Coordinates of C-alpha atoms in Angstrom, one line a residue:
X1 CA 27.5 4.3 2.8
X2 CA 25.7 0.9 3.5
X3 CA 26.6 -0.2 0.0
X4 CA 30.3 0.2 0.6
X5 CA 30.0 -1.7 3.9
X6 CA 28.2 -4.6 2.2
X7 CA 25.0 -4.2 4.2
X8 CA 22.4 -4.9 1.5
X9 CA 19.5 -5.1 4.0
X10 CA 20.2 -1.6 5.2
X11 CA 20.5 -0.4 1.6
X12 CA 17.1 -1.9 0.9
X13 CA 15.6 -0.3 4.0
X14 CA 17.1 3.1 3.1
X15 CA 15.9 2.9 -0.5
X16 CA 12.4 2.0 0.8
X17 CA 12.3 5.1 2.9
X18 CA 13.6 7.1 0.0
X19 CA 10.8 5.7 -2.2
X20 CA 8.3 6.6 0.4
X21 CA 9.6 10.2 0.8
X22 CA 9.8 10.6 -3.0
X23 CA 6.2 9.4 -3.5
X24 CA 5.0 11.8 -0.8
X25 CA 6.8 14.6 -2.5
X26 CA 5.4 13.7 -5.9
X27 CA 8.8 12.7 -7.4
X28 CA 7.5 9.6 -9.2
X29 CA 10.7 8.8 -11.1
X30 CA 12.8 8.7 -7.9
X31 CA 10.1 6.7 -6.1
X32 CA 10.0 4.1 -8.9
X33 CA 13.8 3.7 -9.0
X34 CA 14.1 3.4 -5.2
X35 CA 11.2 1.1 -4.7
X36 CA 12.2 -1.3 -7.5
X37 CA 15.8 -1.5 -6.2
X38 CA 14.7 -2.0 -2.6
X39 CA 12.2 -4.7 -3.7
X40 CA 14.9 -6.5 -5.7
X41 CA 17.2 -6.5 -2.7
X42 CA 14.5 -7.7 -0.4
X43 CA 13.6 -10.5 -2.8
X44 CA 17.2 -11.6 -3.2
X45 CA 17.7 -11.6 0.6
X46 CA 14.5 -13.3 1.4
X47 CA 13.5 -10.4 3.6
X48 CA 9.8 -11.1 3.6
X49 CA 8.7 -8.3 6.0
X50 CA 10.7 -5.7 4.0
X51 CA 9.4 -7.1 0.7
X52 CA 5.8 -6.9 2.0
X53 CA 6.2 -3.3 3.2
X54 CA 7.6 -2.4 -0.2
X55 CA 4.7 -4.1 -2.0
X56 CA 2.3 -2.2 0.3
X57 CA 4.0 1.1 -0.6
X58 CA 3.8 0.1 -4.3
X59 CA 0.0 -0.4 -4.0
X60 CA -0.4 2.9 -2.2
X61 CA 1.6 4.8 -4.7
X62 CA 0.5 2.8 -7.7
X63 CA 4.0 1.7 -8.5
X64 CA 4.7 -1.9 -9.6
X65 CA 7.7 -2.9 -7.5
X66 CA 8.7 -5.8 -9.7
X67 CA 7.1 -5.4 -13.2
X68 CA 8.8 -8.4 -14.7
X69 CA 7.5 -11.0 -12.3
X70 CA 4.1 -9.7 -11.3
X71 CA 1.3 -12.3 -11.1
X72 CA -2.3 -11.7 -10.4
X73 CA -3.0 -11.5 -6.6
X74 CA -5.5 -13.5 -4.7
X75 CA -8.8 -15.1 -5.7
X76 CA -11.2 -13.8 -8.3
X77 CA -13.5 -11.1 -6.9
X78 CA -16.8 -12.3 -5.5
X79 CA -19.9 -11.9 -7.8
X80 CA -21.5 -9.6 -5.3
X81 CA -18.4 -7.4 -5.1
X82 CA -18.3 -7.2 -8.9
X83 CA -22.0 -6.2 -9.0
X84 CA -21.2 -3.2 -6.8
X85 CA -18.8 -1.8 -9.5
X86 CA -16.1 -0.6 -7.1
X87 CA -12.8 0.3 -8.8
X88 CA -9.6 -1.2 -7.4
X89 CA -8.8 2.2 -5.8
X90 CA -12.3 2.4 -4.3
X91 CA -11.7 -1.0 -2.7
X92 CA -8.5 0.3 -1.2
X93 CA -10.3 3.4 0.2
X94 CA -13.2 1.2 1.5
X95 CA -10.7 -1.0 3.4
X96 CA -9.3 2.1 5.0
X97 CA -12.8 3.4 5.8
X98 CA -13.4 0.0 7.5
X99 CA -10.3 0.7 9.6
X100 CA -11.9 3.9 10.8
X101 CA -9.5 6.2 8.8
X102 CA -10.4 9.8 8.2
X103 CA -10.3 11.4 4.7
X104 CA -7.0 13.1 5.7
X105 CA -5.5 9.8 6.8
X106 CA -6.7 8.0 3.7
X107 CA -5.1 10.8 1.6
X108 CA -1.8 10.5 3.3
X109 CA -1.7 6.7 3.1
X110 CA -2.6 6.6 -0.6
X111 CA -0.6 9.7 -1.7
X112 CA -3.8 11.5 -2.9
X113 CA -5.4 14.8 -2.0
X114 CA -7.9 15.0 0.9
X115 CA -10.5 16.2 -1.6
X116 CA -9.8 13.1 -3.9
X117 CA -10.2 10.9 -0.8
X118 CA -13.6 12.5 -0.1
X119 CA -14.7 12.0 -3.6
X120 CA -13.8 8.3 -3.4
X121 CA -15.7 7.9 -0.1
X122 CA -18.8 9.6 -1.6
X123 CA -18.6 7.4 -4.7
X124 CA -18.3 4.3 -2.5
X125 CA -21.3 5.3 -0.3
X126 CA -23.3 5.8 -3.5
X127 CA -22.3 2.5 -5.0
X128 CA -23.0 0.6 -1.8
X129 CA -26.3 2.4 -1.3
X130 CA -25.5 3.4 2.2
X131 CA -25.5 6.8 3.9
X132 CA -22.6 6.6 6.4
X133 CA -19.1 5.5 6.8
X134 CA -20.1 3.1 9.5
X135 CA -22.6 1.4 7.1
X136 CA -19.9 1.3 4.5
X137 CA -17.5 -0.3 6.9
X138 CA -20.1 -2.9 7.9
X139 CA -20.6 -3.8 4.2
X140 CA -16.8 -4.0 3.7
X141 CA -16.6 -6.6 6.6
X142 CA -19.6 -8.5 5.3
X143 CA -18.1 -8.8 1.8
X144 CA -14.5 -9.4 3.1
X145 CA -13.2 -6.1 1.6
X146 CA -11.6 -4.9 4.9
X147 CA -7.9 -4.6 5.2
X148 CA -6.1 -7.9 5.6
X149 CA -2.9 -6.3 6.6
X150 CA -1.8 -3.4 8.9
X151 CA -2.0 0.1 7.5
X152 CA 1.8 0.4 7.6
X153 CA 3.5 -3.0 7.8
X154 CA 6.8 -1.1 7.7
X155 CA 6.4 -0.3 11.4
X156 CA 7.2 -4.0 12.0
X157 CA 10.5 -4.1 10.0
X158 CA 13.6 -4.5 12.1
X159 CA 16.9 -2.9 11.2
X160 CA 19.3 -5.4 12.8
X161 CA 19.4 -8.1 10.1

């Protein structure tokens, strides 16, 4: 409908939500198609908040929203962080632990099972050499591994563009 009315922003927004629903339902093919189309629209329109929300969803669902133009993000990891041996997924989980998220919330945000989230948290505690989530969060803040963005930047996306 929005395509016929030439409302590309709303098409991008709808495709973003479609990608989110498909990822939650385990329909990876639909999620990939919807996410990549929405990302291309957001990039073309210069809709930074929408593009950032799509990239956040892509990281959570492990989908590359723009495979042809991806570049490495951010600075090289700190030597101390490297020494800990955390995987990229464990770093994501640790950032969510630092936000105070429960295993259930982590599972929902990263589209994994609650059990898998618990395994990640246990592995993180072991690698950090700590015995509680509070200690893990403190370590995350000390090393700069806490989340630098809101848990769901999509909540800030406006429809009336």
